[in-house]
CSV table of C-alpha atoms and ligand atoms in Angstrom, one decimal:
chain,number,residue,atom,x,y,z
A,1,UNK,CA,-0.7,-24.9,26.9
A,2,UNK,CA,-1.8,-23.5,30.3
A,3,UNK,CA,-3.9,-25.0,33.1
A,4,UNK,CA,-7.6,-24.4,32.9
A,5,UNK,CA,-9.9,-24.5,35.9
A,6,UNK,CA,-13.3,-25.9,34.8
A,7,UNK,CA,-16.3,-25.1,36.9
A,8,UNK,CA,-18.1,-28.4,37.7
A,9,UNK,CA,-20.9,-26.7,39.6
A,10,UNK,CA,-22.2,-25.3,36.3
A,11,UNK,CA,-22.3,-28.2,33.8
A,12,UNK,CA,-24.1,-26.9,30.7
A,13,UNK,CA,-27.7,-27.9,30.7
A,14,UNK,CA,-27.5,-29.6,27.3
A,15,UNK,CA,-25.2,-32.2,28.7
A,16,UNK,CA,-27.5,-33.2,31.5
A,17,UNK,CA,-30.8,-32.9,29.7
A,18,UNK,CA,-33.1,-35.9,29.3
A,19,UNK,CA,-32.6,-35.9,25.5
A,20,UNK,CA,-28.8,-36.1,26.0
A,21,UNK,CA,-29.1,-38.8,28.7
A,22,UNK,CA,-31.3,-40.8,26.3
A,23,UNK,CA,-28.8,-40.4,23.4
A,24,UNK,CA,-26.0,-41.4,25.8
A,25,UNK,CA,-27.9,-44.5,26.9
A,26,UNK,CA,-28.5,-45.4,23.2
A,27,UNK,CA,-24.8,-45.0,22.4
A,28,UNK,CA,-23.8,-47.1,25.4
A,29,UNK,CA,-26.3,-49.8,24.3
A,30,UNK,CA,-24.8,-49.8,20.8
A,31,UNK,CA,-21.2,-49.7,22.2
A,32,UNK,CA,-20.3,-47.2,19.5
A,33,UNK,CA,-20.6,-43.5,19.0
A,34,UNK,CA,-23.3,-42.7,16.4
A,35,UNK,CA,-22.4,-40.1,13.8
A,36,UNK,CA,-25.9,-39.0,12.8
A,37,UNK,CA,-26.9,-35.4,13.7
A,38,UNK,CA,-29.2,-36.3,16.6
A,39,UNK,CA,-26.1,-37.7,18.3
A,40,UNK,CA,-23.3,-35.4,17.2
A,41,UNK,CA,-25.4,-32.2,17.8
A,42,UNK,CA,-25.7,-32.9,21.5
A,43,UNK,CA,-22.1,-31.9,22.5
A,44,UNK,CA,-22.2,-28.9,20.2
A,45,UNK,CA,-25.2,-27.1,21.6
A,46,UNK,CA,-24.9,-23.4,22.1
A,47,UNK,CA,-24.7,-23.5,25.9
A,48,UNK,CA,-21.8,-26.0,25.7
A,49,UNK,CA,-19.9,-24.0,23.1
A,50,UNK,CA,-20.5,-20.7,25.1
A,51,UNK,CA,-19.3,-22.2,28.3
A,52,UNK,CA,-16.2,-23.7,26.7
A,53,UNK,CA,-15.4,-20.5,24.8
A,54,UNK,CA,-15.7,-18.4,28.0
A,55,UNK,CA,-13.5,-20.9,29.9
A,56,UNK,CA,-10.8,-21.1,27.2
A,57,UNK,CA,-11.2,-17.4,26.2
A,58,UNK,CA,-11.6,-18.7,22.6
A,59,UNK,CA,-8.2,-20.2,22.6
A,60,UNK,CA,-7.1,-23.7,21.6
A,61,UNK,CA,-6.3,-25.8,24.7
A,62,UNK,CA,-3.1,-27.1,23.1
A,63,UNK,CA,-1.5,-24.3,20.9
A,64,UNK,CA,-3.2,-21.3,22.7
A,65,UNK,CA,-4.0,-19.4,19.6
A,66,UNK,CA,-7.3,-17.5,19.4
A,67,UNK,CA,-9.8,-19.1,17.1
A,68,UNK,CA,-12.9,-17.6,15.5
A,69,UNK,CA,-14.7,-20.9,15.2
A,70,UNK,CA,-13.6,-23.8,17.3
A,71,UNK,CA,-14.1,-27.5,17.4
A,72,UNK,CA,-15.5,-29.1,20.5
A,73,UNK,CA,-12.7,-31.5,21.2
A,74,UNK,CA,-13.1,-34.8,22.9
A,75,UNK,CA,-10.1,-35.3,25.1
A,76,UNK,CA,-10.7,-39.1,25.0
A,77,UNK,CA,-11.8,-39.7,21.4
A,78,UNK,CA,-15.5,-40.4,21.2
A,79,UNK,CA,-14.9,-43.1,18.6
A,80,UNK,CA,-13.1,-45.2,21.3
A,81,UNK,CA,-14.7,-43.8,24.5
A,82,UNK,CA,-18.2,-43.6,23.1
A,83,UNK,CA,-19.8,-43.2,26.6
A,84,UNK,CA,-17.8,-40.0,27.2
A,85,UNK,CA,-19.2,-38.1,24.1
A,86,UNK,CA,-21.3,-35.8,26.3
A,87,UNK,CA,-19.1,-35.7,29.4
A,88,UNK,CA,-18.2,-32.2,30.6
A,89,UNK,CA,-14.7,-33.2,31.8
A,90,UNK,CA,-14.0,-34.8,28.4
A,91,UNK,CA,-14.9,-31.6,26.3
A,92,UNK,CA,-12.2,-29.1,25.5
A,93,UNK,CA,-11.6,-26.4,22.9
A,94,UNK,CA,-9.2,-27.1,20.1
A,95,UNK,CA,-8.3,-25.3,16.9
A,96,UNK,CA,-9.0,-27.2,13.7
A,97,UNK,CA,-5.3,-27.8,13.1
A,98,UNK,CA,-4.5,-29.3,16.6
A,99,UNK,CA,-7.8,-31.2,16.5
A,100,UNK,CA,-6.9,-32.6,13.0
A,101,UNK,CA,-3.5,-33.6,14.2
A,102,UNK,CA,-4.8,-35.2,17.4
A,103,UNK,CA,-7.6,-37.1,15.7
A,104,UNK,CA,-7.8,-40.5,17.5
A,105,UNK,CA,-4.3,-40.5,18.9
A,106,UNK,CA,-4.4,-41.4,22.5
A,107,UNK,CA,-1.5,-43.5,23.6
A,108,UNK,CA,-1.6,-45.3,26.9
A,109,UNK,CA,1.0,-46.9,29.2
A,110,UNK,CA,-1.6,-49.1,31.0
A,111,UNK,CA,-4.6,-50.9,29.8
A,112,UNK,CA,-7.5,-49.0,28.2
A,113,UNK,CA,-10.6,-48.6,30.4
A,114,UNK,CA,-13.9,-50.1,29.2
A,115,UNK,CA,-17.3,-48.8,29.9
A,116,UNK,CA,-18.4,-49.8,33.4
A,117,UNK,CA,-22.0,-49.3,34.5
A,118,UNK,CA,-20.8,-48.2,37.9
A,119,UNK,CA,-19.2,-45.2,36.3
A,120,UNK,CA,-22.5,-43.9,34.8
A,121,UNK,CA,-23.4,-41.8,37.8
A,122,UNK,CA,-20.1,-40.0,37.5
A,123,UNK,CA,-20.2,-39.6,33.8
A,124,UNK,CA,-19.0,-35.9,34.0
A,125,UNK,CA,-16.2,-36.7,36.4
A,126,UNK,CA,-14.2,-39.6,35.1
A,127,UNK,CA,-11.1,-38.0,33.5
A,128,UNK,CA,-9.0,-38.0,36.7
A,129,UNK,CA,-9.9,-41.6,37.5
A,130,UNK,CA,-9.3,-42.8,34.0
A,131,UNK,CA,-6.0,-40.8,33.7
A,132,UNK,CA,-4.7,-42.7,36.8
A,133,UNK,CA,-5.9,-46.1,35.5
A,134,UNK,CA,-4.7,-45.7,32.0
A,135,UNK,CA,-1.7,-43.5,32.4
A,136,UNK,CA,-2.5,-41.8,29.1
A,137,UNK,CA,0.2,-39.9,27.4
A,138,UNK,CA,-1.9,-37.1,26.2
A,139,UNK,CA,-1.9,-34.1,28.5
A,140,UNK,CA,-5.2,-32.9,30.0
A,141,UNK,CA,-4.8,-29.2,30.7
A,142,UNK,CA,-7.8,-29.2,33.2
A,143,UNK,CA,-6.3,-31.9,35.4
A,144,UNK,CA,-2.6,-31.1,35.4
A,145,UNK,CA,-0.7,-27.9,35.2
A,146,UNK,CA,1.8,-28.0,32.3
A,147,UNK,CA,3.6,-24.7,32.8
A,148,UNK,CA,6.5,-25.7,35.0
A,149,UNK,CA,7.4,-28.5,32.6
A,150,UNK,CA,7.1,-26.6,29.4
A,151,UNK,CA,10.2,-25.2,27.9
A,152,UNK,CA,10.2,-22.4,25.3
A,153,UNK,CA,13.1,-20.9,23.5
A,154,UNK,CA,13.3,-17.3,22.2
A,155,UNK,CA,13.1,-18.7,18.7
A,156,UNK,CA,9.5,-19.7,19.5
A,157,UNK,CA,10.1,-23.5,19.8
A,158,UNK,CA,8.5,-25.5,22.5
A,159,UNK,CA,9.9,-28.6,24.2
A,160,UNK,CA,9.6,-30.6,27.4
A,161,UNK,CA,11.3,-33.3,29.4
A,162,UNK,CA,7.9,-34.5,30.6
A,163,UNK,CA,6.9,-37.6,28.6
A,164,UNK,CA,3.2,-36.6,28.4
A,165,UNK,CA,3.9,-33.1,27.3
A,166,UNK,CA,6.4,-34.4,24.7
A,167,UNK,CA,3.8,-36.7,23.3
A,168,UNK,CA,1.2,-33.9,23.2
A,169,UNK,CA,3.6,-31.5,21.5
A,170,UNK,CA,4.5,-34.1,18.9
A,171,UNK,CA,0.9,-35.3,18.4
A,172,UNK,CA,-0.6,-31.8,18.0
A,173,UNK,CA,2.5,-30.6,16.1
A,174,UNK,CA,3.0,-27.6,18.4
A,175,UNK,CA,6.3,-26.8,16.7
A,176,UNK,CA,4.6,-26.2,13.4
A,177,UNK,CA,6.2,-23.1,11.6
A,178,UNK,CA,3.1,-20.9,11.9
A,179,UNK,CA,3.1,-21.2,15.7
A,180,UNK,CA,6.9,-20.9,16.1
A,181,UNK,CA,6.7,-17.7,14.1
A,182,UNK,CA,3.8,-16.2,16.0
A,183,UNK,CA,5.5,-17.0,19.4
A,184,UNK,CA,8.9,-15.7,18.2
A,185,UNK,CA,7.3,-12.4,17.0
A,186,UNK,CA,6.0,-11.7,20.5
A,187,UNK,CA,9.5,-11.7,22.1
A,188,UNK,CA,11.2,-10.2,19.0
A,189,UNK,CA,8.9,-7.2,19.2
A,190,UNK,CA,9.5,-6.7,22.9
A,191,UNK,CA,13.3,-7.0,22.6
A,192,UNK,CA,13.4,-4.7,19.6
A,193,UNK,CA,11.4,-2.0,21.4
A,194,UNK,CA,13.6,-2.4,24.5
A,195,UNK,CA,16.7,-2.2,22.4
A,196,UNK,CA,15.6,0.9,20.5
A,197,UNK,CA,14.9,2.8,23.7
A,198,UNK,CA,18.1,1.7,25.3
A,199,UNK,CA,20.1,2.9,22.3
A,200,UNK,CA,18.3,6.2,22.5
A,201,UNK,CA,19.3,6.3,26.2
A,202,UNK,CA,22.9,5.6,25.4
A,203,UNK,CA,23.1,8.6,23.0
A,204,UNK,CA,21.0,11.0,25.1
A,205,UNK,CA,21.5,9.8,28.7
A,206,UNK,CA,17.9,10.9,29.4
A,207,UNK,CA,16.7,9.3,32.6
A,208,UNK,CA,13.1,9.2,31.4
A,209,UNK,CA,14.1,6.6,28.9
A,210,UNK,CA,15.1,4.2,31.6
A,211,UNK,CA,11.7,4.6,33.1
A,212,UNK,CA,10.3,3.9,29.7
A,213,UNK,CA,12.2,0.6,29.6
A,214,UNK,CA,10.9,-0.3,33.0
A,215,UNK,CA,7.3,0.4,31.9
A,216,UNK,CA,7.8,-1.7,28.8
A,217,UNK,CA,9.1,-4.6,30.8
A,218,UNK,CA,6.2,-4.2,33.3
A,219,UNK,CA,3.7,-4.2,30.4
A,220,UNK,CA,5.2,-7.4,29.0
A,221,UNK,CA,4.7,-9.0,32.4
A,222,UNK,CA,1.2,-7.8,32.7
A,223,UNK,CA,0.3,-9.1,29.3
A,224,UNK,CA,1.6,-12.5,30.3
A,225,UNK,CA,-1.0,-12.6,33.0
A,226,UNK,CA,-3.9,-11.3,30.9
A,227,UNK,CA,-6.0,-14.4,30.2
A,228,UNK,CA,-7.3,-12.9,27.0
A,229,UNK,CA,-3.9,-13.1,25.4
A,230,UNK,CA,-2.6,-15.8,23.2
A,231,UNK,CA,0.5,-17.9,24.0
A,232,UNK,CA,0.5,-17.3,27.7
A,233,UNK,CA,2.7,-20.2,28.6
A,234,UNK,CA,5.3,-18.8,26.1
A,235,UNK,CA,5.0,-15.3,27.5
A,236,UNK,CA,5.3,-16.4,31.1
A,237,UNK,CA,8.5,-18.4,30.2
A,238,UNK,CA,9.9,-15.3,28.6
A,239,UNK,CA,9.1,-13.3,31.7
A,240,UNK,CA,11.2,-15.8,33.7
A,241,UNK,CA,14.0,-16.0,31.1
A,242,UNK,CA,14.4,-12.2,31.0
A,243,UNK,CA,13.7,-11.7,34.7
A,244,UNK,CA,10.9,-9.3,34.0
B,1,ZN,ZN1,-4.4,-25.5,18.4
């Protein structure tokens, strides 16, 4: 999980169109999200998906793996927070596995907010306010930065002392074997390459090999900053752990 900066000056047109506004008003009147296509298609329009996929670089907001076809994820479940079904700050990218694990899990410390007419004018900007009111335990990567509080081990496991991150890790099952293995492989490959060059250096004492190690370490660091790459939080933690 990494922090994502969403651009609120460019809310996808489909979310602010008259048709969407009409659907939103109907849902609010019925006090329940409607599952028929005319309602569920509104948050999946091409411009919404394109904006989200560009912002998240086709990576899941929670596990950070690249996904060919992603689900538009409602941070606050639309089945509970029906009025947020088309809210730009409530839409994220999730892989089918994280999305399936999260489903409607949304634990709160404080009382759940209810729809309030006064909030309608800020319908795309309610996440921060609601987070403060509800003290939800699910982590919103666009509002807070998780990186300093995330801990990764070389074996690919993820953990945190932060209550919200812990809940998110557990709910999305971010320690599932597939993800552990993929994260572990990144650092294993790097350490193996570094080790091979170092052993070569020990037997040959060729100075150039030391520069090769330096370049390899530099490359790992560079890759940890490349937004296109998967598992950036893990890579960045490894950069720190190995003082790269
Ligand atoms: Zn995921």
